[in-house]
Amino acid sequence: MNSPQRSSPARNNTEDFMSNFDPGLIHHVLLTDPTDFPHLTMSGKPRAKKTPTFTQHSHSVGFPIVSSGESSSMDDENGESAAAPTPQSREDQISQTMRRAFHDMVVQSLSSKDWGSLQQLILELHGEIRALIPRRTDLHNILNDEEIRNLRYPATTLDDDDADDDGSSNNSKYLELTVKAYLPHIIKAAMSLAQLESEDRSETTSAWIADARRVVESFTEGVTTDTIYIGGGGGGMKPLPYLVCSVTYLQIKAQMCRADVADFHLSRTLAPRIQALGVPYERNVFYRRFRLMDHNGGMAVEDITSVTEKLPVTWEWVKGMVQKSEYGVDELRQSEEKRVKLVQAVGWVDSILFFRGGEDNGNSNEVIRIPEVLMQDVGNIHSIRDATRVAVNGSALALHASTIAGGNIALTSSDQALPAHVEARKKNLLGVMAQRAAASRDLYENRVAEAVVELAEGRCEQNEADHIVDLDRILSVLLF
């Protein structure tokens, strides 16, 4: 057992600093080469390279910008529109539905001559922009919250005698007042945001500002219309949805800017320090989680029995490696090189990477059990296993497709490039195989079979479909 370690000020400072970060982020930084620090993000996902345009945003929340002459289901002031393409995941679909419902609610509120919801959105936008420069309080008052709060819709805007029978004049006057009251404030916020964004992010903000200024000019000149045209008249949307979508679009831009700032700070300042302090910190977290540390900071594991009780999966994993090793226990104790080879070949490749659900003992329902020492890597392990499965099975299926096409097995040869149509079908096969979790077994097998047949047809010089054989047996063996 290690000698007891007393808590020190330096250790406490490390704990205070490291506790600010998600354990998954700490582990990700520890596994990252310093040369790749610029690619790190707080979210753990790659930086969004493409910044959405206003048109893309408005479409995603149910208010597509419709070109002249195109039909649209936006038949009323609420901006009801045709559904956008179905999102790839259920989480995305739920998120998009919630965003659409929220936008519908705010637009309906504006249609009822209630400006409160729009005012609140603008105030939130002001707060998100100020949060980008928290220490520059001297600049915070550039965006005036009181001006927004004091905006009031006049009780009487048009005499009833002046209104048309269908009330269209009253409606047009209301749209004019609303746009002229709020759009200049939204533009002011956008200009402040554009100055804080990176060059690539600010391009779409500047494009929105240019369009918004044209809208203000048209209303100032007395051209009141029930359609606002975007991008020089290429497409249009109704004024109230335009105002709401504009504010929420700028909110998204502000959030992206804040993420970019945080990621920059992570890569330049935080990541080097996390990597320097992370290994002992992560080890201590592991010790505490599995009750391996006593109150003085020393190891609480005194014998093999304690290990088997507190780390049962790890114990079985290590024991299995030793039993399958070609080296004796004494050799393993004396040679680090042999221990590393054993972990790589047996511990990783045989026991985890190519583990096949209990085939060795006849229990087909047995699932892979990840050792406790690898608990931070569960997600990565599953991703690596999936990628390996697709690579191995994809290669076997591609070879089979090449055999069907006439026995030419040069499909994966690097000596010469594949024809474009064959390369496209090969990528399609890999893409279909990657969708295993998104479909039932029958549907998945059918899709893979179709992709293999298409690849075989692409490789067949005469494109003779008669050579395509039944793939059921092959698929059942390779895919599951």
GROMACS .gro file of C-alpha atoms in nm:
model
  480
    1MET     CA    1   0.000   0.000   0.000
    2ASN     CA    2   0.128   0.348  -0.086
    3SER     CA    3   0.224   0.576   0.198
    4PRO     CA    4  -0.049   0.821   0.306
    5GLN     CA    5  -0.051   1.154   0.125
    6ARG     CA    6  -0.168   1.465   0.302
    7SER     CA    7  -0.367   1.728   0.120
    8SER     CA    8  -0.152   2.021   0.008
    9PRO     CA    9  -0.238   2.374  -0.116
   10ALA     CA   10  -0.106   2.284  -0.463
   11ARG     CA   11  -0.325   1.976  -0.476
   12ASN     CA   12  -0.627   2.175  -0.363
   13ASN     CA   13  -0.561   2.434  -0.633
   14THR     CA   14  -0.544   2.158  -0.892
   15GLU     CA   15  -0.873   2.016  -0.771
   16ASP     CA   16  -1.037   2.359  -0.783
   17PHE     CA   17  -0.915   2.423  -1.137
   18MET     CA   18  -0.991   2.079  -1.283
   19SER     CA   19  -1.334   2.055  -1.123
   20ASN     CA   20  -1.453   2.332  -1.355
   21PHE     CA   21  -1.443   2.096  -1.652
   22ASP     CA   22  -1.648   1.800  -1.761
   23PRO     CA   23  -1.460   1.470  -1.702
   24GLY     CA   24  -1.516   1.377  -2.065
   25LEU     CA   25  -1.347   1.699  -2.181
   26ILE     CA   26  -1.049   1.638  -1.950
   27HIS     CA   27  -1.005   1.286  -2.084
   28HIS     CA   28  -1.037   1.408  -2.444
   29VAL     CA   29  -0.765   1.668  -2.387
   30LEU     CA   30  -0.537   1.406  -2.230
   31LEU     CA   31  -0.572   1.191  -2.544
   32THR     CA   32  -0.507   1.482  -2.779
   33ASP     CA   33  -0.164   1.559  -2.920
   34PRO     CA   34  -0.065   1.922  -2.846
   35THR     CA   35  -0.035   1.987  -3.220
   36ASP     CA   36  -0.410   1.916  -3.244
   37PHE     CA   37  -0.513   2.153  -2.963
   38PRO     CA   38  -0.646   2.411  -3.215
   39HIS     CA   39  -0.912   2.156  -3.315
   40LEU     CA   40  -1.043   2.109  -2.960
   41THR     CA   41  -1.392   2.234  -2.874
   42MET     CA   42  -1.575   2.263  -2.543
   43SER     CA   43  -1.861   2.054  -2.680
   44GLY     CA   44  -1.633   1.775  -2.799
   45LYS     CA   45  -1.782   1.803  -3.148
   46PRO     CA   46  -1.599   1.950  -3.448
   47ARG     CA   47  -1.634   2.326  -3.493
   48ALA     CA   48  -1.927   2.414  -3.717
   49LYS     CA   49  -1.741   2.521  -4.029
   50LYS     CA   50  -2.047   2.643  -4.212
   51THR     CA   51  -2.234   2.937  -4.066
   52PRO     CA   52  -2.609   2.919  -4.142
   53THR     CA   53  -2.758   3.193  -4.353
   54PHE     CA   54  -3.077   3.372  -4.257
   55THR     CA   55  -3.260   3.186  -4.533
   56GLN     CA   56  -3.149   2.850  -4.393
   57HIS     CA   57  -3.248   2.951  -4.040
   58SER     CA   58  -3.593   3.076  -4.135
   59HIS     CA   59  -3.657   2.755  -4.328
   60SER     CA   60  -3.550   2.540  -4.033
   61VAL     CA   61  -3.804   2.706  -3.804
   62GLY     CA   62  -4.091   2.674  -4.051
   63PHE     CA   63  -4.084   3.006  -4.237
   64PRO     CA   64  -3.917   2.943  -4.573
   65ILE     CA   65  -3.835   3.240  -4.793
   66VAL     CA   66  -4.040   3.183  -5.108
   67SER     CA   67  -3.930   3.310  -5.448
   68SER     CA   68  -4.169   3.508  -5.661
   69GLY     CA   69  -4.419   3.287  -5.839
   70GLU     CA   70  -4.366   2.989  -5.605
   71SER     CA   71  -4.655   2.853  -5.406
   72SER     CA   72  -4.633   2.858  -5.028
   73SER     CA   73  -4.851   2.735  -4.748
   74MET     CA   74  -4.786   3.060  -4.556
   75ASP     CA   75  -5.142   3.175  -4.611
   76ASP     CA   76  -5.192   3.371  -4.292
   77GLU     CA   77  -5.010   3.605  -4.058
   78ASN     CA   78  -4.893   3.311  -3.851
   79GLY     CA   79  -4.657   3.205  -4.127
   80GLU     CA   80  -4.764   2.841  -4.144
   81SER     CA   81  -4.546   2.667  -4.395
   82ALA     CA   82  -4.468   2.336  -4.552
   83ALA     CA   83  -4.256   2.106  -4.344
   84ALA     CA   84  -3.882   2.110  -4.394
   85PRO     CA   85  -3.700   1.785  -4.472
   86THR     CA   86  -3.714   1.532  -4.189
   87PRO     CA   87  -3.407   1.563  -3.961
   88GLN     CA   88  -3.159   1.278  -3.949
   89SER     CA   89  -3.208   1.194  -3.583
   90ARG     CA   90  -3.503   1.187  -3.346
   91GLU     CA   91  -3.331   1.440  -3.121
   92ASP     CA   92  -3.296   1.682  -3.414
   93GLN     CA   93  -3.657   1.629  -3.509
   94ILE     CA   94  -3.780   1.704  -3.156
   95SER     CA   95  -3.557   2.009  -3.134
   96GLN     CA   96  -3.679   2.143  -3.467
   97THR     CA   97  -4.043   2.086  -3.372
   98MET     CA   98  -3.994   2.278  -3.047
   99ARG     CA   99  -3.824   2.567  -3.228
  100ARG     CA  100  -4.108   2.586  -3.479
  101ALA     CA  101  -4.370   2.584  -3.204
  102PHE     CA  102  -4.188   2.864  -3.023
  103HIS     CA  103  -4.165   3.080  -3.336
  104ASP     CA  104  -4.533   3.018  -3.412
  105MET     CA  105  -4.624   3.131  -3.061
  106VAL     CA  106  -4.427   3.457  -3.086
  107VAL     CA  107  -4.564   3.536  -3.433
  108GLN     CA  108  -4.918   3.469  -3.311
  109SER     CA  109  -4.854   3.703  -3.018
  110LEU     CA  110  -4.743   3.977  -3.257
  111SER     CA  111  -5.047   3.915  -3.475
  112SER     CA  112  -5.261   3.985  -3.168
  113LYS     CA  113  -5.082   4.321  -3.129
  114ASP     CA  114  -4.882   4.203  -2.827
  115TRP     CA  115  -4.523   4.318  -2.852
  116GLY     CA  116  -4.410   4.167  -2.521
  117SER     CA  117  -4.265   3.841  -2.658
  118LEU     CA  118  -4.065   4.019  -2.929
  119GLN     CA  119  -3.931   4.270  -2.677
  120GLN     CA  120  -3.817   3.988  -2.450
  121LEU     CA  121  -3.635   3.819  -2.740
  122ILE     CA  122  -3.450   4.141  -2.823
  123LEU     CA  123  -3.352   4.194  -2.459
  124GLU     CA  124  -3.216   3.838  -2.448
  125LEU     CA  125  -3.017   3.910  -2.764
  126HIS     CA  126  -2.869   4.219  -2.597
  127GLY     CA  127  -2.765   4.006  -2.300
  128GLU     CA  128  -2.600   3.742  -2.520
  129ILE     CA  129  -2.400   4.007  -2.707
  130ARG     CA  130  -2.287   4.171  -2.382
  131ALA     CA  131  -2.178   3.829  -2.253
  132LEU     CA  132  -1.923   3.818  -2.536
  133ILE     CA  133  -1.738   4.113  -2.377
  134PRO     CA  134  -1.818   4.079  -2.004
  135ARG     CA  135  -1.533   4.305  -1.893
  136ARG     CA  136  -1.608   4.589  -2.135
  137THR     CA  137  -1.892   4.734  -1.931
  138ASP     CA  138  -1.826   5.071  -2.096
  139LEU     CA  139  -1.966   4.923  -2.419
  140HIS     CA  140  -2.268   4.750  -2.268
  141ASN     CA  141  -2.491   5.057  -2.286
  142ILE     CA  142  -2.456   5.081  -2.663
  143LEU     CA  143  -2.753   4.845  -2.671
  144ASN     CA  144  -3.024   5.028  -2.477
  145ASP     CA  145  -3.267   4.796  -2.300
  146GLU     CA  146  -3.487   5.079  -2.176
  147GLU     CA  147  -3.560   5.194  -2.531
  148ILE     CA  148  -3.692   4.847  -2.607
  149ARG     CA  149  -3.902   4.828  -2.290
  150ASN     CA  150  -4.055   5.171  -2.356
  151LEU     CA  151  -4.179   5.087  -2.703
  152ARG     CA  152  -4.559   5.083  -2.693
  153TYR     CA  153  -4.813   5.008  -2.961
  154PRO     CA  154  -5.048   5.310  -3.002
  155ALA     CA  155  -5.402   5.240  -2.882
  156THR     CA  156  -5.549   5.394  -3.198
  157THR     CA  157  -5.350   5.382  -3.520
  158LEU     CA  158  -5.619   5.434  -3.781
  159ASP     CA  159  -5.973   5.565  -3.770
  160ASP     CA  160  -6.234   5.305  -3.838
  161ASP     CA  161  -6.377   5.529  -4.112
  162ASP     CA  162  -6.045   5.510  -4.295
  163ALA     CA  163  -6.018   5.134  -4.277
  164ASP     CA  164  -6.113   4.910  -4.568
  165ASP     CA  165  -6.403   4.672  -4.530
  166ASP     CA  166  -6.166   4.380  -4.475
  167GLY     CA  167  -5.948   4.573  -4.231
  168SER     CA  168  -5.646   4.554  -4.462
  169SER     CA  169  -5.553   4.918  -4.411
  170ASN     CA  170  -5.542   4.875  -4.036
  171ASN     CA  171  -5.333   4.563  -4.078
  172SER     CA  172  -5.088   4.734  -4.314
  173LYS     CA  173  -5.052   5.026  -4.076
  174TYR     CA  174  -4.980   4.788  -3.788
  175LEU     CA  175  -4.715   4.603  -3.991
  176GLU     CA  176  -4.554   4.936  -4.084
  177LEU     CA  177  -4.545   5.058  -3.722
  178THR     CA  178  -4.407   4.727  -3.594
  179VAL     CA  179  -4.129   4.702  -3.853
  180LYS     CA  180  -4.028   5.068  -3.818
  181ALA     CA  181  -4.028   5.044  -3.437
  182TYR     CA  182  -3.821   4.729  -3.393
  183LEU     CA  183  -3.610   4.657  -3.699
  184PRO     CA  184  -3.366   4.950  -3.642
  185HIS     CA  185  -3.295   4.817  -3.291
  186ILE     CA  186  -3.237   4.467  -3.426
  187ILE     CA  187  -3.000   4.609  -3.689
  188LYS     CA  188  -2.806   4.794  -3.417
  189ALA     CA  189  -2.763   4.470  -3.225
  190ALA     CA  190  -2.651   4.290  -3.541
  191MET     CA  191  -2.388   4.557  -3.612
  192SER     CA  192  -2.245   4.513  -3.262
  193LEU     CA  193  -2.240   4.137  -3.306
  194ALA     CA  194  -2.068   4.154  -3.645
  195GLN     CA  195  -1.779   4.347  -3.490
  196LEU     CA  196  -1.724   4.068  -3.235
  197GLU     CA  197  -1.753   3.769  -3.471
  198SER     CA  198  -1.470   3.608  -3.662
  199GLU     CA  199  -1.438   3.709  -4.025
  200ASP     CA  200  -1.602   3.394  -4.162
  201ARG     CA  201  -1.892   3.415  -3.915
  202SER     CA  202  -1.958   3.786  -3.972
  203GLU     CA  203  -2.021   3.749  -4.346
  204THR     CA  204  -2.373   3.614  -4.298
  205THR     CA  205  -2.448   3.874  -4.029
  206SER     CA  206  -2.339   4.152  -4.265
  207ALA     CA  207  -2.557   4.005  -4.540
  208TRP     CA  208  -2.858   4.012  -4.306
  209ILE     CA  209  -2.782   4.375  -4.211
  210ALA     CA  210  -2.774   4.478  -4.577
  211ASP     CA  211  -3.114   4.318  -4.639
  212ALA     CA  212  -3.262   4.464  -4.320
  213ARG     CA  213  -3.152   4.815  -4.413
  214ARG     CA  214  -3.330   4.783  -4.748
  215VAL     CA  215  -3.643   4.675  -4.562
  216VAL     CA  216  -3.628   4.980  -4.333
  217GLU     CA  217  -3.575   5.209  -4.631
  218SER     CA  218  -3.874   5.065  -4.815
  219PHE     CA  219  -4.103   5.117  -4.515
  220THR     CA  220  -3.961   5.466  -4.453
  221GLU     CA  221  -4.043   5.559  -4.812
  222GLY     CA  222  -4.402   5.461  -4.748
  223VAL     CA  223  -4.393   5.134  -4.940
  224THR     CA  224  -4.601   4.920  -4.702
  225THR     CA  225  -4.636   4.560  -4.815
  226ASP     CA  226  -4.738   4.229  -4.664
  227THR     CA  227  -4.421   4.067  -4.805
  228ILE     CA  228  -4.060   4.152  -4.724
  229TYR     CA  229  -3.822   4.062  -5.003
  230ILE     CA  230  -3.483   3.920  -4.913
  231GLY     CA  231  -3.163   3.937  -5.115
  232GLY     CA  232  -3.263   4.201  -5.364
  233GLY     CA  233  -3.610   4.065  -5.429
  234GLY     CA  234  -3.515   3.703  -5.488
  235GLY     CA  235  -3.756   3.573  -5.226
  236GLY     CA  236  -3.985   3.700  -4.960
  237MET     CA  237  -4.162   3.636  -4.630
  238LYS     CA  238  -4.423   3.814  -4.421
  239PRO     CA  239  -4.312   4.099  -4.193
  240LEU     CA  240  -4.395   3.950  -3.854
  241PRO     CA  241  -4.221   3.613  -3.912
  242TYR     CA  242  -3.931   3.812  -4.058
  243LEU     CA  243  -3.887   4.011  -3.736
  244VAL     CA  244  -3.906   3.704  -3.512
  245CYS     CA  245  -3.674   3.494  -3.729
  246SER     CA  246  -3.427   3.782  -3.748
  247VAL     CA  247  -3.391   3.805  -3.371
  248THR     CA  248  -3.362   3.428  -3.319
  249TYR     CA  249  -3.113   3.409  -3.606
  250LEU     CA  250  -2.890   3.669  -3.441
  251GLN     CA  251  -2.923   3.481  -3.111
  252ILE     CA  252  -2.789   3.169  -3.280
  253LYS     CA  253  -2.505   3.374  -3.429
  254ALA     CA  254  -2.422   3.516  -3.083
  255GLN     CA  255  -2.418   3.164  -2.936
  256MET     CA  256  -2.186   3.044  -3.212
  257CYS     CA  257  -1.957   3.340  -3.147
  258ARG     CA  258  -1.948   3.261  -2.777
  259ALA     CA  259  -1.863   2.898  -2.853
  260ASP     CA  260  -1.583   3.010  -3.085
  261VAL     CA  261  -1.437   3.232  -2.811
  262ALA     CA  262  -1.456   2.950  -2.556
  263ASP     CA  263  -1.294   2.704  -2.797
  264PHE     CA  264  -1.013   2.949  -2.872
  265HIS     CA  265  -0.950   2.995  -2.499
  266LEU     CA  266  -0.953   2.616  -2.453
  267SER     CA  267  -0.700   2.548  -2.727
  268ARG     CA  268  -0.459   2.829  -2.638
  269THR     CA  269  -0.477   2.853  -2.259
  270LEU     CA  270  -0.672   2.577  -2.089
  271ALA     CA  271  -0.574   2.263  -2.280
  272PRO     CA  272  -0.198   2.284  -2.202
  273ARG     CA  273  -0.274   2.324  -1.832
  274ILE     CA  274  -0.537   2.048  -1.833
  275GLN     CA  275  -0.290   1.812  -1.997
  276ALA     CA  276  -0.021   1.900  -1.744
  277LEU     CA  277  -0.248   1.840  -1.444
  278GLY     CA  278  -0.492   1.590  -1.585
  279VAL     CA  279  -0.327   1.251  -1.533
  280PRO     CA  280  -0.294   1.262  -1.151
  281TYR     CA  281  -0.633   1.435  -1.124
  282GLU     CA  282  -0.808   1.171  -1.337
  283ARG     CA  283  -0.633   0.896  -1.140
  284ASN     CA  284  -0.755   1.043  -0.811
  285VAL     CA  285  -1.110   1.068  -0.947
  286PHE     CA  286  -1.091   0.701  -1.045
  287TYR     CA  287  -0.959   0.606  -0.701
  288ARG     CA  288  -1.243   0.788  -0.527
  289ARG     CA  289  -1.512   0.653  -0.755
  290PHE     CA  290  -1.415   0.291  -0.690
  291ARG     CA  291  -1.321   0.342  -0.326
  292LEU     CA  292  -0.953   0.279  -0.388
  293MET     CA  293  -0.831   0.575  -0.183
  294ASP     CA  294  -0.832   0.615   0.192
  295HIS     CA  295  -0.906   0.940   0.376
  296ASN     CA  296  -0.536   1.033   0.373
  297GLY     CA  297  -0.508   1.001  -0.003
  298GLY     CA  298  -0.332   0.665  -0.003
  299MET     CA  299  -0.433   0.344  -0.180
  300ALA     CA  300  -0.703   0.151   0.006
  301VAL     CA  301  -0.642  -0.177  -0.183
  302GLU     CA  302  -0.441  -0.413   0.034
  303ASP     CA  303  -0.477  -0.752  -0.138
  304ILE     CA  304  -0.612  -0.938  -0.441
  305THR     CA  305  -0.949  -0.985  -0.276
  306SER     CA  306  -0.996  -0.608  -0.258
  307VAL     CA  307  -0.915  -0.575  -0.629
  308THR     CA  308  -1.160  -0.847  -0.731
  309GLU     CA  309  -1.435  -0.685  -0.524
  310LYS     CA  310  -1.381  -0.324  -0.632
  311LEU     CA  311  -1.267  -0.380  -0.992
  312PRO     CA  312  -1.427  -0.713  -1.091
  313VAL     CA  313  -1.436  -0.657  -1.468
  314THR     CA  314  -1.080  -0.526  -1.479
  315TRP     CA  315  -0.965  -0.824  -1.272
  316GLU     CA  316  -1.128  -1.076  -1.510
  317TRP     CA  317  -0.987  -0.886  -1.808
  318VAL     CA  318  -0.630  -0.896  -1.674
  319LYS     CA  319  -0.663  -1.258  -1.561
  320GLY     CA  320  -0.786  -1.356  -1.907
  321MET     CA  321  -0.487  -1.188  -2.068
  322VAL     CA  322  -0.241  -1.371  -1.846
  323GLN     CA  323  -0.410  -1.706  -1.908
  324LYS     CA  324  -0.390  -1.658  -2.286
  325SER     CA  325  -0.035  -1.525  -2.281
  326GLU     CA  326   0.250  -1.719  -2.436
  327TYR     CA  327   0.474  -1.574  -2.166
  328GLY     CA  328   0.501  -1.687  -1.807
  329VAL     CA  329   0.402  -1.466  -1.514
  330ASP     CA  330   0.766  -1.405  -1.419
  331GLU     CA  331   0.850  -1.299  -1.776
  332LEU     CA  332   0.561  -1.053  -1.776
  333ARG     CA  333   0.669  -0.908  -1.443
  334GLN     CA  334   1.021  -0.847  -1.570
  335SER     CA  335   0.943  -0.712  -1.920
  336GLU     CA  336   0.733  -0.402  -1.982
  337GLU     CA  337   0.760  -0.463  -2.357
  338LYS     CA  338   0.596  -0.804  -2.324
  339ARG     CA  339   0.322  -0.663  -2.102
  340VAL     CA  340   0.246  -0.394  -2.360
  341LYS     CA  341   0.230  -0.650  -2.641
  342LEU     CA  342  -0.001  -0.867  -2.432
  343VAL     CA  343  -0.241  -0.579  -2.363
  344GLN     CA  344  -0.240  -0.477  -2.729
  345ALA     CA  345  -0.286  -0.822  -2.881
  346VAL     CA  346  -0.501  -1.004  -2.626
  347GLY     CA  347  -0.643  -0.734  -2.401
  348TRP     CA  348  -0.744  -0.497  -2.680
  349VAL     CA  349  -0.770  -0.681  -3.012
  350ASP     CA  350  -0.905  -1.018  -2.893
  351SER     CA  351  -1.098  -0.919  -2.581
  352ILE     CA  352  -1.248  -0.586  -2.689
  353LEU     CA  353  -1.202  -0.487  -3.053
  354PHE     CA  354  -1.314  -0.817  -3.208
  355PHE     CA  355  -1.520  -0.948  -2.918
  356ARG     CA  356  -1.819  -1.135  -3.063
  357GLY     CA  357  -2.087  -1.171  -2.795
  358GLY     CA  358  -1.999  -1.497  -2.624
  359GLU     CA  359  -1.914  -1.707  -2.929
  360ASP     CA  360  -1.633  -1.876  -2.738
  361ASN     CA  361  -1.860  -2.012  -2.464
  362GLY     CA  362  -2.179  -2.055  -2.664
  363ASN     CA  363  -2.363  -1.768  -2.490
  364SER     CA  364  -2.475  -1.560  -2.789
  365ASN     CA  365  -2.652  -1.308  -2.559
  366GLU     CA  366  -2.334  -1.211  -2.376
  367VAL     CA  367  -2.244  -0.845  -2.424
  368ILE     CA  368  -1.903  -0.686  -2.410
  369ARG     CA  369  -1.804  -0.571  -2.061
  370ILE     CA  370  -1.565  -0.277  -2.056
  371PRO     CA  371  -1.308  -0.286  -1.773
  372GLU     CA  372  -1.348  -0.018  -1.507
  373VAL     CA  373  -1.008   0.128  -1.594
  374LEU     CA  374  -1.145   0.212  -1.939
  375MET     CA  375  -1.471   0.370  -1.818
  376GLN     CA  376  -1.383   0.707  -1.974
  377ASP     CA  377  -1.332   0.543  -2.312
  378VAL     CA  378  -1.661   0.355  -2.350
  379GLY     CA  379  -1.789   0.586  -2.624
  380ASN     CA  380  -1.460   0.579  -2.812
  381ILE     CA  381  -1.440   0.200  -2.784
  382HIS     CA  382  -1.785   0.153  -2.933
  383SER     CA  383  -1.702   0.396  -3.215
  384ILE     CA  384  -1.376   0.213  -3.292
  385ARG     CA  385  -1.554  -0.123  -3.287
  386ASP     CA  386  -1.821   0.006  -3.526
  387ALA     CA  387  -1.563   0.157  -3.761
  388THR     CA  388  -1.361  -0.166  -3.756
  389ARG     CA  389  -1.670  -0.375  -3.824
  390VAL     CA  390  -1.765  -0.159  -4.122
  391ALA     CA  391  -1.408  -0.170  -4.256
  392VAL     CA  392  -1.371  -0.548  -4.226
  393ASN     CA  393  -1.722  -0.641  -4.340
  394GLY     CA  394  -1.720  -0.375  -4.609
  395SER     CA  395  -1.396  -0.514  -4.749
  396ALA     CA  396  -1.542  -0.866  -4.753
  397LEU     CA  397  -1.860  -0.751  -4.925
  398ALA     CA  398  -1.666  -0.541  -5.175
  399LEU     CA  399  -1.446  -0.841  -5.255
  400HIS     CA  400  -1.759  -1.053  -5.297
  401ALA     CA  401  -1.909  -0.791  -5.529
  402SER     CA  402  -1.589  -0.788  -5.733
  403THR     CA  403  -1.599  -1.169  -5.758
  404ILE     CA  404  -1.959  -1.156  -5.879
  405ALA     CA  405  -1.858  -0.903  -6.140
  406GLY     CA  406  -1.617  -1.146  -6.302
  407GLY     CA  407  -1.344  -1.247  -6.064
  408ASN     CA  408  -1.141  -0.927  -6.076
  409ILE     CA  409  -1.037  -0.873  -5.716
  410ALA     CA  410  -0.858  -0.544  -5.776
  411LEU     CA  411  -1.147  -0.346  -5.624
  412THR     CA  412  -0.940  -0.226  -5.331
  413SER     CA  413  -0.611  -0.197  -5.514
  414SER     CA  414  -0.431   0.131  -5.465
  415ASP     CA  415  -0.239   0.099  -5.793
  416GLN     CA  416  -0.510   0.264  -5.998
  417ALA     CA  417  -0.809   0.481  -5.924
  418LEU     CA  418  -1.154   0.330  -5.954
  419PRO     CA  419  -1.393   0.469  -6.214
  420ALA     CA  420  -1.605   0.749  -6.068
  421HIS     CA  421  -1.929   0.550  -6.077
  422VAL     CA  422  -1.767   0.252  -5.900
  423GLU     CA  423  -1.609   0.475  -5.637
  424ALA     CA  424  -1.950   0.633  -5.572
  425ARG     CA  425  -2.112   0.291  -5.525
  426LYS     CA  426  -1.832   0.180  -5.293
  427LYS     CA  427  -1.888   0.488  -5.076
  428ASN     CA  428  -2.260   0.420  -5.085
  429LEU     CA  429  -2.200   0.067  -4.949
  430LEU     CA  430  -1.993   0.202  -4.661
  431GLY     CA  431  -2.256   0.469  -4.590
  432VAL     CA  432  -2.537   0.213  -4.581
  433MET     CA  433  -2.337  -0.016  -4.351
  434ALA     CA  434  -2.285   0.273  -4.108
  435GLN     CA  435  -2.665   0.299  -4.060
  436ARG     CA  436  -2.691  -0.032  -3.873
  437ALA     CA  437  -2.840   0.121  -3.556
  438ALA     CA  438  -3.096   0.328  -3.747
  439ALA     CA  439  -3.289   0.040  -3.906
  440SER     CA  440  -3.430  -0.303  -3.830
  441ARG     CA  441  -3.223  -0.609  -3.915
  442ASP     CA  442  -3.430  -0.698  -4.223
  443LEU     CA  443  -3.426  -0.343  -4.356
  444TYR     CA  444  -3.055  -0.311  -4.288
  445GLU     CA  445  -2.974  -0.637  -4.467
  446ASN     CA  446  -3.189  -0.540  -4.765
  447ARG     CA  447  -3.019  -0.204  -4.798
  448VAL     CA  448  -2.672  -0.357  -4.776
  449ALA     CA  449  -2.769  -0.626  -5.028
  450GLU     CA  450  -2.889  -0.361  -5.270
  451ALA     CA  451  -2.566  -0.163  -5.225
  452VAL     CA  452  -2.355  -0.477  -5.286
  453VAL     CA  453  -2.554  -0.560  -5.600
  454GLU     CA  454  -2.512  -0.203  -5.728
  455LEU     CA  455  -2.139  -0.223  -5.664
  456ALA     CA  456  -2.117  -0.557  -5.842
  457GLU     CA  457  -2.309  -0.419  -6.139
  458GLY     CA  458  -2.075  -0.122  -6.147
  459ARG     CA  459  -1.776  -0.356  -6.163
  460CYS     CA  460  -1.927  -0.583  -6.425
  461GLU     CA  461  -1.810  -0.467  -6.768
  462GLN     CA  462  -2.117  -0.602  -6.947
  463ASN     CA  463  -2.343  -0.504  -6.654
  464GLU     CA  464  -2.497  -0.851  -6.658
  465ALA     CA  465  -2.739  -0.869  -6.366
  466ASP     CA  466  -2.778  -1.245  -6.424
  467HIS     CA  467  -2.449  -1.298  -6.243
  468ILE     CA  468  -2.587  -1.154  -5.917
  469VAL     CA  469  -2.631  -1.431  -5.659
  470ASP     CA  470  -2.838  -1.459  -5.344
  471LEU     CA  471  -2.668  -1.275  -5.058
  472ASP     CA  472  -2.881  -1.378  -4.758
  473ARG     CA  473  -2.631  -1.627  -4.614
  474ILE     CA  474  -2.334  -1.398  -4.662
  475LEU     CA  475  -2.512  -1.099  -4.508
  476SER     CA  476  -2.631  -1.294  -4.204
  477VAL     CA  477  -2.275  -1.404  -4.133
  478LEU     CA  478  -2.098  -1.074  -4.198
  479LEU     CA  479  -2.340  -0.815  -4.064
  480PHE     CA  480  -2.451  -0.962  -3.732
   0.00000   0.00000   0.00000
